[in-house]
GROMACS .gro file of C-alpha atoms in nm:
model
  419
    1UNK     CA    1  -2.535  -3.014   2.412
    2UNK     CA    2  -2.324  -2.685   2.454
    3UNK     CA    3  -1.974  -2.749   2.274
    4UNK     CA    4  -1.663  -2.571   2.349
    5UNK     CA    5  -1.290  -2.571   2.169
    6UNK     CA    6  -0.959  -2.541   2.372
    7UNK     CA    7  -0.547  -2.610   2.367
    8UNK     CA    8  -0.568  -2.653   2.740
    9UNK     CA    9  -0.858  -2.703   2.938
   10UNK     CA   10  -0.778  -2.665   3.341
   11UNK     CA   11  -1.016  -2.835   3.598
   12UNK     CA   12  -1.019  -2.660   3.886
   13UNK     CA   13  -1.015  -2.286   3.969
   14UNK     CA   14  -0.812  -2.282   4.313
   15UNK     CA   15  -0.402  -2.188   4.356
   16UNK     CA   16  -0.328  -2.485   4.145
   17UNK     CA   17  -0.554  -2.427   3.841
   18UNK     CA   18  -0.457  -2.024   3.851
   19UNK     CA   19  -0.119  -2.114   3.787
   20UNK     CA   20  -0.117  -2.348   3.564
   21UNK     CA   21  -0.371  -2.167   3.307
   22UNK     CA   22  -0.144  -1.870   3.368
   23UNK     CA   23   0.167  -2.087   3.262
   24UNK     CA   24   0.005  -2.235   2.991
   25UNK     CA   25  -0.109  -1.898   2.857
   26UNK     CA   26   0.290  -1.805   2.909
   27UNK     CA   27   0.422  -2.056   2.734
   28UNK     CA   28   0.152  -2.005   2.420
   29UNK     CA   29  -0.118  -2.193   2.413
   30UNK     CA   30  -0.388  -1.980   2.235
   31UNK     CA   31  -0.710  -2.063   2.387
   32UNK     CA   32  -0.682  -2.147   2.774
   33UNK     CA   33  -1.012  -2.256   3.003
   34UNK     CA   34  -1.090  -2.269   3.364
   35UNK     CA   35  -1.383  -2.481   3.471
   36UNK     CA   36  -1.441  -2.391   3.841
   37UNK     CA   37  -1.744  -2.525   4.026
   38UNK     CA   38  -1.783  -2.223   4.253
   39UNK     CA   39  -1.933  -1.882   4.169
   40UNK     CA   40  -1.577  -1.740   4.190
   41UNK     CA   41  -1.174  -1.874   4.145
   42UNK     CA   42  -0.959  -1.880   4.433
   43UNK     CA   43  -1.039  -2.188   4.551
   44UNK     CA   44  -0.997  -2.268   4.963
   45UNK     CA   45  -0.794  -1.944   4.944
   46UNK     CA   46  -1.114  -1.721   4.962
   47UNK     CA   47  -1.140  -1.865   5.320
   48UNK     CA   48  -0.820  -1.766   5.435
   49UNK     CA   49  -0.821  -1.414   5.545
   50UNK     CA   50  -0.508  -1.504   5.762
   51UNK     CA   51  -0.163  -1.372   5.672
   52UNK     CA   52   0.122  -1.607   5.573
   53UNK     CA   53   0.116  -1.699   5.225
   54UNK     CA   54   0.360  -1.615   4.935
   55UNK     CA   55   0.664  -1.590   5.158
   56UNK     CA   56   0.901  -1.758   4.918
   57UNK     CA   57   0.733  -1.667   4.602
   58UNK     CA   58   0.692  -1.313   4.614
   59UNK     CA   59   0.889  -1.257   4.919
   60UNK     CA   60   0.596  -1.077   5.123
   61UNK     CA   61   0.331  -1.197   5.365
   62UNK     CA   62   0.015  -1.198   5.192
   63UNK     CA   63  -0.367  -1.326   5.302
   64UNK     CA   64  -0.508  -1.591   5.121
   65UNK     CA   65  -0.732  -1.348   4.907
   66UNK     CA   66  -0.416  -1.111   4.878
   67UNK     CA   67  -0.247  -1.426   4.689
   68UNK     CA   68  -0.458  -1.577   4.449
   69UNK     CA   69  -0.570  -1.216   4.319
   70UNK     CA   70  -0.227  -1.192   4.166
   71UNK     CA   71  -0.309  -1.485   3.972
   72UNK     CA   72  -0.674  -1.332   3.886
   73UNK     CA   73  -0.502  -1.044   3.741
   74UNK     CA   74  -0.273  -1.229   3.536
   75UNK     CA   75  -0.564  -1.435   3.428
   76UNK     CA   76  -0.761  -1.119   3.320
   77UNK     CA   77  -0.441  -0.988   3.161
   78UNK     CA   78  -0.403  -1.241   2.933
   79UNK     CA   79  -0.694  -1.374   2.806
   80UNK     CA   80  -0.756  -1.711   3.049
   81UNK     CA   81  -1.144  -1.812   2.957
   82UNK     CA   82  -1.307  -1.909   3.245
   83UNK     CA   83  -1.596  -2.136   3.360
   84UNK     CA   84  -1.776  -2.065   3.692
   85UNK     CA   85  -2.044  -2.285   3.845
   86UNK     CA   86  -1.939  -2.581   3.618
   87UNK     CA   87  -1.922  -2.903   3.806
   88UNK     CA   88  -1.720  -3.157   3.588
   89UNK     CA   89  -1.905  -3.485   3.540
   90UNK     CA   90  -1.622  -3.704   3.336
   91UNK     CA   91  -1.273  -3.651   3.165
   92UNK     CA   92  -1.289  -3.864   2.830
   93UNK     CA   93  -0.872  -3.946   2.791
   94UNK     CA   94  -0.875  -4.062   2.460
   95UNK     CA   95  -1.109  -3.790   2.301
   96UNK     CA   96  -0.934  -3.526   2.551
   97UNK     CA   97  -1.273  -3.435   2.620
   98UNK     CA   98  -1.426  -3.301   2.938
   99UNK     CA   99  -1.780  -3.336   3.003
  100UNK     CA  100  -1.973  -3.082   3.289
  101UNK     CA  101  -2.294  -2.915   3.397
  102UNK     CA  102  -2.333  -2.507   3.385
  103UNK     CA  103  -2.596  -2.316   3.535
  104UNK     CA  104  -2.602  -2.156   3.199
  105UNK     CA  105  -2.515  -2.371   2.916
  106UNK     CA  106  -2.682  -2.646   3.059
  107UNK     CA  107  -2.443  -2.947   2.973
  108UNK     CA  108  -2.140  -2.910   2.789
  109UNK     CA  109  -1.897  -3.074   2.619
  110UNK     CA  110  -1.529  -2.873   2.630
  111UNK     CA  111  -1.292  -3.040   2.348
  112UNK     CA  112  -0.929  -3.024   2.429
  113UNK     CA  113  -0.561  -3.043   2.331
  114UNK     CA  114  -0.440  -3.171   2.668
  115UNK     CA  115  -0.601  -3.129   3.014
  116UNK     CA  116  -0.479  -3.033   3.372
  117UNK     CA  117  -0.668  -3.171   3.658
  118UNK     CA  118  -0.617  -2.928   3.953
  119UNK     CA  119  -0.961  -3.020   4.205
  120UNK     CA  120  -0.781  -2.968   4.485
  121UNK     CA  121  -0.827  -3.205   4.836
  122UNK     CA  122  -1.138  -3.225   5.042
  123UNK     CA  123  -1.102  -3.296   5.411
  124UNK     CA  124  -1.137  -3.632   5.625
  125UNK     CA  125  -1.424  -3.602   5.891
  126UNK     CA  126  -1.523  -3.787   6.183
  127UNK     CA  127  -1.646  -4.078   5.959
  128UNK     CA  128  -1.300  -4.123   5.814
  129UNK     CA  129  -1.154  -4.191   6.160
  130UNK     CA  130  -1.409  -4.343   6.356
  131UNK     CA  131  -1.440  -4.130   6.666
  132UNK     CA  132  -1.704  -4.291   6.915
  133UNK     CA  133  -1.974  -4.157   7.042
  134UNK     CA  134  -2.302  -3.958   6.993
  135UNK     CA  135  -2.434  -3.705   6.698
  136UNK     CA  136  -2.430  -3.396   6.869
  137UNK     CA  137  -2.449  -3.058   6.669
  138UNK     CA  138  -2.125  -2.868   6.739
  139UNK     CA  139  -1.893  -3.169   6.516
  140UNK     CA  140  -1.701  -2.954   6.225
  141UNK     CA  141  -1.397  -3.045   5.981
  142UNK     CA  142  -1.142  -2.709   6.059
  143UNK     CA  143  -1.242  -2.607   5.728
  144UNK     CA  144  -1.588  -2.620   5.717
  145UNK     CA  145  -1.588  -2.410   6.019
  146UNK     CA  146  -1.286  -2.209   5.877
  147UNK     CA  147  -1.539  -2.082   5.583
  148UNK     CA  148  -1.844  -2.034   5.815
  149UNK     CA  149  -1.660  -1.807   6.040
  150UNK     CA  150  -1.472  -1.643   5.771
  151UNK     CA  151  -1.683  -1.618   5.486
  152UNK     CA  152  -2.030  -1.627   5.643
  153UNK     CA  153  -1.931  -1.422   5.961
  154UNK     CA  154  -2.134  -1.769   6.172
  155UNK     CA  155  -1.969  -1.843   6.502
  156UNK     CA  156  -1.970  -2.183   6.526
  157UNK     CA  157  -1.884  -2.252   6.928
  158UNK     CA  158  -1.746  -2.107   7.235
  159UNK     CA  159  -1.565  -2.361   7.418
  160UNK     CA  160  -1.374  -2.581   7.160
  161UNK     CA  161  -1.178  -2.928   7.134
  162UNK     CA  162  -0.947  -2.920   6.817
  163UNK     CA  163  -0.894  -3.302   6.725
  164UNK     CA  164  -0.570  -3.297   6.514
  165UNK     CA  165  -0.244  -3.115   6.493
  166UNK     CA  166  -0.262  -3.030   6.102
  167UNK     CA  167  -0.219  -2.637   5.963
  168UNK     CA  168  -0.576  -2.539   5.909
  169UNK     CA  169  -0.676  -2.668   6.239
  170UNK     CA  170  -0.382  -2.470   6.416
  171UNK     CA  171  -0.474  -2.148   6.254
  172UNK     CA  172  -0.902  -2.208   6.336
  173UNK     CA  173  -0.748  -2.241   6.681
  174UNK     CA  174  -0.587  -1.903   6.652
  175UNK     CA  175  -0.860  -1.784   6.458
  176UNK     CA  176  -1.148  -1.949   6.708
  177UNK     CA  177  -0.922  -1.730   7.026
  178UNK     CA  178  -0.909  -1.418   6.843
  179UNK     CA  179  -1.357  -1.412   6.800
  180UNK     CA  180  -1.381  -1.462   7.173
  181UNK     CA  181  -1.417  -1.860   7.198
  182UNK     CA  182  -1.233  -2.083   7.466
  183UNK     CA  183  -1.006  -2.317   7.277
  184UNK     CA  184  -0.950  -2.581   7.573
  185UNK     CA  185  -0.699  -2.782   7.337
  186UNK     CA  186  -0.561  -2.940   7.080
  187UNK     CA  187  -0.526  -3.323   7.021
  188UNK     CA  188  -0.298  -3.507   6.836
  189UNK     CA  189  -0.266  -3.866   6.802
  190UNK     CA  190   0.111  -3.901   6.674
  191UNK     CA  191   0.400  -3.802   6.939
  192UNK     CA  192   0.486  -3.529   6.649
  193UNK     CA  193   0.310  -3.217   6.477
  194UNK     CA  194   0.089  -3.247   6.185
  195UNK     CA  195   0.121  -2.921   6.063
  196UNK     CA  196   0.413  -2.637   6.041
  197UNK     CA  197   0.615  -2.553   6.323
  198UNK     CA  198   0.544  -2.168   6.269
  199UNK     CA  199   0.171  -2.241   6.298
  200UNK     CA  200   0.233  -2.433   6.641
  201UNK     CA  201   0.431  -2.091   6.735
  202UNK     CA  202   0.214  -1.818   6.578
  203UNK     CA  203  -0.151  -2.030   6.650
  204UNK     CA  204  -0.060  -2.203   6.958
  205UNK     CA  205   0.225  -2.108   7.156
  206UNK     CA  206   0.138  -1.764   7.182
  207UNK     CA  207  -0.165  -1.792   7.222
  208UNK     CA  208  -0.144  -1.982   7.549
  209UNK     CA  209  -0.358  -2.314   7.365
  210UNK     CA  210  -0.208  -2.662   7.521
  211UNK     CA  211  -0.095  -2.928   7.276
  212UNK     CA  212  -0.130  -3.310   7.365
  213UNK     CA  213   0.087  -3.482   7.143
  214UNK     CA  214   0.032  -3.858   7.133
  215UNK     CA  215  -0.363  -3.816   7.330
  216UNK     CA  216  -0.673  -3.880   7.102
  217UNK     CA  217  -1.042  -3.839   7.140
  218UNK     CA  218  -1.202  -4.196   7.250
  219UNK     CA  219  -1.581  -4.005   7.270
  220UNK     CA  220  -1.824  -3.749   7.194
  221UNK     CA  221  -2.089  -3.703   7.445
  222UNK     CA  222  -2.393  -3.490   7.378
  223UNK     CA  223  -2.773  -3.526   7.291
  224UNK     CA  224  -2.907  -3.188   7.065
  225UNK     CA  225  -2.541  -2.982   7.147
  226UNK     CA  226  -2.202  -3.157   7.201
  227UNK     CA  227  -2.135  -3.105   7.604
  228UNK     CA  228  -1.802  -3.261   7.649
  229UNK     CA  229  -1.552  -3.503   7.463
  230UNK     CA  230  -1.316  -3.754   7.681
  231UNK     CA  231  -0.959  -3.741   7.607
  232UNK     CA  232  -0.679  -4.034   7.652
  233UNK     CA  233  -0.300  -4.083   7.550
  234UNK     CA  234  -0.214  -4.342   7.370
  235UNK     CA  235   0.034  -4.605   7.419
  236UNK     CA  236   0.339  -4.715   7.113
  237UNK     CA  237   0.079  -4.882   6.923
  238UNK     CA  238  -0.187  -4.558   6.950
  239UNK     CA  239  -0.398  -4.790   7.143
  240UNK     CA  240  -0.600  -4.529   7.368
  241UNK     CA  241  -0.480  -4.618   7.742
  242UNK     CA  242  -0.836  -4.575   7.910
  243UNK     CA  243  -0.727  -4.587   8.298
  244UNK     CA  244  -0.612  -4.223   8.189
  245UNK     CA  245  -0.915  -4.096   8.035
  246UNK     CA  246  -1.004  -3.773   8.128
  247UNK     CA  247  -1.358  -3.549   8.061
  248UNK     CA  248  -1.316  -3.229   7.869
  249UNK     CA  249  -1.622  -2.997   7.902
  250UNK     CA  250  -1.671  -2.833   7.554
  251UNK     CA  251  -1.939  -2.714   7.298
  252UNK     CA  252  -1.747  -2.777   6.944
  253UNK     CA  253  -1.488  -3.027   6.792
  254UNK     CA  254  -1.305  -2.877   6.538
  255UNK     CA  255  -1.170  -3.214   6.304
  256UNK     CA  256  -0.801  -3.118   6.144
  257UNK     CA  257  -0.723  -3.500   6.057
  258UNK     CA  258  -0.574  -3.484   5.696
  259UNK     CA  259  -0.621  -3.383   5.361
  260UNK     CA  260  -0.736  -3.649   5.098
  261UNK     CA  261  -0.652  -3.573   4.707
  262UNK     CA  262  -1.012  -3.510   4.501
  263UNK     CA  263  -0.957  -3.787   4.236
  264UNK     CA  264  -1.306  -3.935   4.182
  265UNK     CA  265  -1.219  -3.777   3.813
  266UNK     CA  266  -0.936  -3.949   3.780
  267UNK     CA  267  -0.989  -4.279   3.896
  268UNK     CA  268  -1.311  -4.232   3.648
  269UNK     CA  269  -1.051  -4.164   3.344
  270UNK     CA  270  -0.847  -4.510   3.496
  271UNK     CA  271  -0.560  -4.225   3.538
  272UNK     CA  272  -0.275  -4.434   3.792
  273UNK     CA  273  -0.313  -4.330   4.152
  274UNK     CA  274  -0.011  -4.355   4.393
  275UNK     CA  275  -0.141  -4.567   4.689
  276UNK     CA  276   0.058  -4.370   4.901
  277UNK     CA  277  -0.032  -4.009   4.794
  278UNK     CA  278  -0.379  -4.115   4.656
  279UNK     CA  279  -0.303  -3.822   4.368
  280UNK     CA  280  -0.206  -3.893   4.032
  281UNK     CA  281   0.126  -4.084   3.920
  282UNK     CA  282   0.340  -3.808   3.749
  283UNK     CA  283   0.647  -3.747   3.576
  284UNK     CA  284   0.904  -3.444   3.628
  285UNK     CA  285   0.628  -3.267   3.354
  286UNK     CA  286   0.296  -3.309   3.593
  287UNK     CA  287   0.181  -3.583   3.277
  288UNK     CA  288   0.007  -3.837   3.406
  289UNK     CA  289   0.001  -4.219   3.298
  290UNK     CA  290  -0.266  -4.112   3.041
  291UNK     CA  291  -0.100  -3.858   2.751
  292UNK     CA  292  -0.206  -3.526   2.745
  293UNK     CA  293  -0.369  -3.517   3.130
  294UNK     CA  294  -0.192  -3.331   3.361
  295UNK     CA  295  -0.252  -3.296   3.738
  296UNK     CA  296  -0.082  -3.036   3.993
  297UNK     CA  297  -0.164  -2.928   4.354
  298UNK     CA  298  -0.293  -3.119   4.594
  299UNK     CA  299  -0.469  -3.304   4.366
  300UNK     CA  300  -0.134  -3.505   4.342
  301UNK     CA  301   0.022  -3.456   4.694
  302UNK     CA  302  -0.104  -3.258   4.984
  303UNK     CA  303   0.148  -2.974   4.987
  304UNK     CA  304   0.265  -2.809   5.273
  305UNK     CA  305   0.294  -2.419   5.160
  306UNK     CA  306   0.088  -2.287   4.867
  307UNK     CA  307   0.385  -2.108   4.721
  308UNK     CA  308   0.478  -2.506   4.632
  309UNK     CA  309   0.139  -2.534   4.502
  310UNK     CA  310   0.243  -2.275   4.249
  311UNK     CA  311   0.601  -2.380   4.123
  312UNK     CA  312   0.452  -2.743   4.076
  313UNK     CA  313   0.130  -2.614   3.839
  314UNK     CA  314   0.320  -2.353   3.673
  315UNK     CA  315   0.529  -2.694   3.523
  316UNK     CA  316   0.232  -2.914   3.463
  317UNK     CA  317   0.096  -2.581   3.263
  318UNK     CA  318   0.353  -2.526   3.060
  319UNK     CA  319   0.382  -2.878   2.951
  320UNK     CA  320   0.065  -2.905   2.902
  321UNK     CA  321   0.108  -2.604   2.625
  322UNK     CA  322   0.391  -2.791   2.490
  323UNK     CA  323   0.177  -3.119   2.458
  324UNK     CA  324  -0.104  -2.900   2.296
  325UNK     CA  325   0.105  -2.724   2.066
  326UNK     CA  326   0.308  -3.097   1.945
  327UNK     CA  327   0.639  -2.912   2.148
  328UNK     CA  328   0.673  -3.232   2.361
  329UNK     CA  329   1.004  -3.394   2.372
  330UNK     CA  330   1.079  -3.751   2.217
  331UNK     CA  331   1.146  -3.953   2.568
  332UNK     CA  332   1.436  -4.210   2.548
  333UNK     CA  333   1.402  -4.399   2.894
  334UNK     CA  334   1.184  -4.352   3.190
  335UNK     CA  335   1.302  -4.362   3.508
  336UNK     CA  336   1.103  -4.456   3.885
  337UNK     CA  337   1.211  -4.209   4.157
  338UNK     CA  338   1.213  -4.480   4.465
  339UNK     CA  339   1.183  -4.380   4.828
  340UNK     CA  340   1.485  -4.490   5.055
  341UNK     CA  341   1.561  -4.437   5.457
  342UNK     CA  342   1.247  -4.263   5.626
  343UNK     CA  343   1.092  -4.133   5.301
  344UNK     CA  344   0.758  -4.149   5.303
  345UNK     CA  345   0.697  -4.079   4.878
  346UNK     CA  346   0.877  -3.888   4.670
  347UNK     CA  347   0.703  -3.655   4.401
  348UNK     CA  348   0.698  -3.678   4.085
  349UNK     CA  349   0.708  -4.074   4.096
  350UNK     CA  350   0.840  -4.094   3.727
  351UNK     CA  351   1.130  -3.884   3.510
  352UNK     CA  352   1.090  -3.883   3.157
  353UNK     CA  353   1.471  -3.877   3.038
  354UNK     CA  354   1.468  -3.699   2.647
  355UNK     CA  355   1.746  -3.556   2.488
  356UNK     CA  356   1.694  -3.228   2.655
  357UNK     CA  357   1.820  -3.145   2.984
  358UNK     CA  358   1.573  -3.035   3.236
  359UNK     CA  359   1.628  -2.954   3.632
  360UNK     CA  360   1.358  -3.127   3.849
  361UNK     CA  361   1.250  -3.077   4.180
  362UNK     CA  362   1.200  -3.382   4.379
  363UNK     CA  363   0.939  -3.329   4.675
  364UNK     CA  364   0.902  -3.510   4.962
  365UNK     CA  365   0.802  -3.612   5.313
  366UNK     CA  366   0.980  -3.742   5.543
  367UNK     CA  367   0.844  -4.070   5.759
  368UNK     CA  368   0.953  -3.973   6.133
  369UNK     CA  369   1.117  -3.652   6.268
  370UNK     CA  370   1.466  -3.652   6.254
  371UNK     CA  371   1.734  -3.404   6.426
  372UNK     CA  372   2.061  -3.308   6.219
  373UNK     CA  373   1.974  -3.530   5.870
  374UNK     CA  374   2.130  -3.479   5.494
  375UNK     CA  375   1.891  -3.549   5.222
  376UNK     CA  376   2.072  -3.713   4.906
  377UNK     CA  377   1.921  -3.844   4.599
  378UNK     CA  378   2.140  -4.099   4.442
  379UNK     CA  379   2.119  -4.356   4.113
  380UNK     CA  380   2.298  -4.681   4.265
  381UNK     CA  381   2.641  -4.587   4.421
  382UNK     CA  382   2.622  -4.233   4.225
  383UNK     CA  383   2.532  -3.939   4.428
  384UNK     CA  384   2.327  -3.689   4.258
  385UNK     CA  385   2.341  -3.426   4.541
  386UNK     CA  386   2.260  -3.388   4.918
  387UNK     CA  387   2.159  -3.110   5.147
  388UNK     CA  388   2.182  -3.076   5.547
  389UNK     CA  389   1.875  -3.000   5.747
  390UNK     CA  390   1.856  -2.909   6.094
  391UNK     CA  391   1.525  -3.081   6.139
  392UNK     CA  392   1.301  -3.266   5.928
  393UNK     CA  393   0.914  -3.358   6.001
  394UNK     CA  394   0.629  -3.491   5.849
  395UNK     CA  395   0.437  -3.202   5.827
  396UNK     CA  396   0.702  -3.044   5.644
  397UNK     CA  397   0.799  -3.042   5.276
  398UNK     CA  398   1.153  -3.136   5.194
  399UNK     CA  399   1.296  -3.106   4.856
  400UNK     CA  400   1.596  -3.152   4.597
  401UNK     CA  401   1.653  -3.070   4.284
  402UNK     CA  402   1.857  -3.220   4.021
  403UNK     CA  403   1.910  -3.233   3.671
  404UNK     CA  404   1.816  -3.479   3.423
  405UNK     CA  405   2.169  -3.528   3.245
  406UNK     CA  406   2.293  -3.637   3.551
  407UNK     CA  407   2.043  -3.971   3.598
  408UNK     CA  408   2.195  -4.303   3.462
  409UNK     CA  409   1.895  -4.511   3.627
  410UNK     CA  410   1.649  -4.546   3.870
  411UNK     CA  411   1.640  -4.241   4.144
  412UNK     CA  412   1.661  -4.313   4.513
  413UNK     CA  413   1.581  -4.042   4.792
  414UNK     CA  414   1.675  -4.104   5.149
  415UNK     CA  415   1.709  -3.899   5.480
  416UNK     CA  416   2.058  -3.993   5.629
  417UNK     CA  417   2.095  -3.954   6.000
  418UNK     CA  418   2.410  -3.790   6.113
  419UNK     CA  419   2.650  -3.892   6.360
   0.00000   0.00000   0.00000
């Protein structure tokens, strides 16, 4: 078997993993590794060719390839080793081992210092939900299609259903429009948006597409080709009302139904999952409940913007320097971060209080959408701070941040409606 040496091996080549080797390089970790199961690193980036990323990072609107090159760069720049088609069979917790298959090592083992998991999400399909119906050709997750049609220049329909109001579905259905194709619709089943509200502007709104909130797909019809998918609101209890089902002629059904965390790894390594996120249980460092394994991205949450992405790994990479290096601080008390009035989970789910002060940032989505609300984080009766929004959603990240000299006990988030 091939054997490798690193301080910080990184699993996972995408926005997450970029940023994190980067900060771990930063900080001074000597020998830094990417293991990336593609041919190249960029991750689901390399797919989006559409404008809108790094608007609060670098303050510019950059593509998706436009983005993660500045982390390539960096990478080059200083040093960052890096692993291409290597699929990563098992992390080993206790040896801080990671075992994987190359194309040409054959398989290796990489010894560590401390580890960052970074794999990213996969999307749900039709499976997942349970949409009735026949096996027609034509069925694709927004993604799939996303990469065909960007990356492989294949058209995959001309008259399509989106099912699903989340951001890479919005943008195939901008995307979809612009190539020539009919988008009839999009379907969501909640009576709110999925995604961001500048996607339903940019991808939908001017674009002419309709948007059934609170309306699902009950059927697929089709034998070789999907012909046609019937459509029905759905009452409180998203029970489909079927007296007002209606046929929609199409050729394609574009799936944008959620994101789920990649954490076969982790569950393999008995790392503590959130039941809520299905990522990794972390502290205000990225560490996991097993020492020395780290997890950022989506991995851990399904973030909203990338530029989040890259904040949240740049921490888990530096700390996962310190950790390497023996820079880690003592911790006195640990602290749960509990979710309070329409909070759905609050990330990181632990703070490791130490004799050093450190600001965190608390992220988090909200449960319901909410006009004129005032986030606050609070231990007990003590208020920690608070910040008004205009509007809050689900699709949409919220965050505070607050510092670590400041928390007496367990943390509390809430949303607080205003009068």
């Amino acid at each position: 078997m091939y054997t490798m040496e690193y301080d910080v091996v990184v699993i996972g080549g995408g926005p997450a993993g970029l940023a994190a080797a980067v900060s771990a390089k930063e900080e001074g970790a000597d020998k830094v590794l990417i293991i990336e199961r593609d041919n190249a690193l960029g991750g689901i980036l390399q797919q989006c060719i559409h404008p809108g990323f790094g608007l609060t990072r670098f303050k510019e609107e950059l593509t998706g390839p436009e983005y993660y090159s500045r982390f390539t760069k960096k990478v080059a720049e200083l040093g960052v080793d890096v692993l291409l088609n290597a699929m990563v069979l098992e992390v080993n917790d206790e040896a801080k081992q990671v075992l994987c298959t190359n194309s040409e090592y054959g398989m290796v083992c990489v010894q560590a210092k401390s580890i960052v998991l970074s794999m990213g999400c996969r999307e749900r399909t039709r499976a997942n939900i349970v949409v009735p119906g026949t096996r027609p050709a034509g069925l694709y997750t927004a993604g799939s299609a996303q990469r065909l049609v960007n990356r492989q220049n294949i058209m995959v329909g001309k008259k399509v259903v989106i099912l699903g109001s989340g951001d890479i579905g919005m943008i195939m259905a901008r995307r979809m429009t612009l190539e020539g194709a009919e988008v009839v619709m999009v379907v969501e089943l909640m009576d709110y948006l999925a995604g961001l509200t500048r996607n339903r502007v940019q991808c939908l709104d001017d674009f002419g597409i309709p948007l059934k909130l609170a309306h699902t797909i009950t059927k697929i019809e089709g034998n070789e080709r999907v012909t046609g998918v019937y459509v029905a609101p759905v009452d409180e209890n998203k029970k489909p009302i079927l007296e007002k089902e209606e046929y929609v002629p199409c050729d394609t059904v574009l799936f944008s139904v959620g994101l789920i965390p990649e954490n076969e790894l982790s569950k393999k390594a008995e790392i503590a999952i959130s039941p809520v996120t299905n990522g990794p249980v972390v502290n205000q460092q990225m560490q996991t409940s097993k020492a020395g394994i780290f997890a950022c991205g989506n991995v851990v949450h399904v973030n909203d913007l990338v530029d989040n992405v890259s904040a949240e790994s740049e921490t888990a990479g530096r700390f996962a320097a310190r950790f390497a290096m023996g820079n880690l601080p003592s911790v006195v008390k640990e602290i749960t971060c509990q979710t309070g009035r329409n909070v759905r989970y609050v990330c990181p789910q632990k703070i490791s209080l130490s004799a050093e002060n450190e600001t965190v940032n608390l992220y988090f989505r909200v449960l319901t959408p909410e006009f004129g609300a005032t986030l606050v984080a609070k231990c007990g009766d003590k208020e920690l701070t608070r910040k008004k929004e205009i509007k809050v959603n689900p699709g949409e990240m919220c965050h505070l941040t607050v510092d670590t000299k400041d928390i007496t006990g367990d943390l509390t988030v809430e949303v607080l409606k205003e009068d």
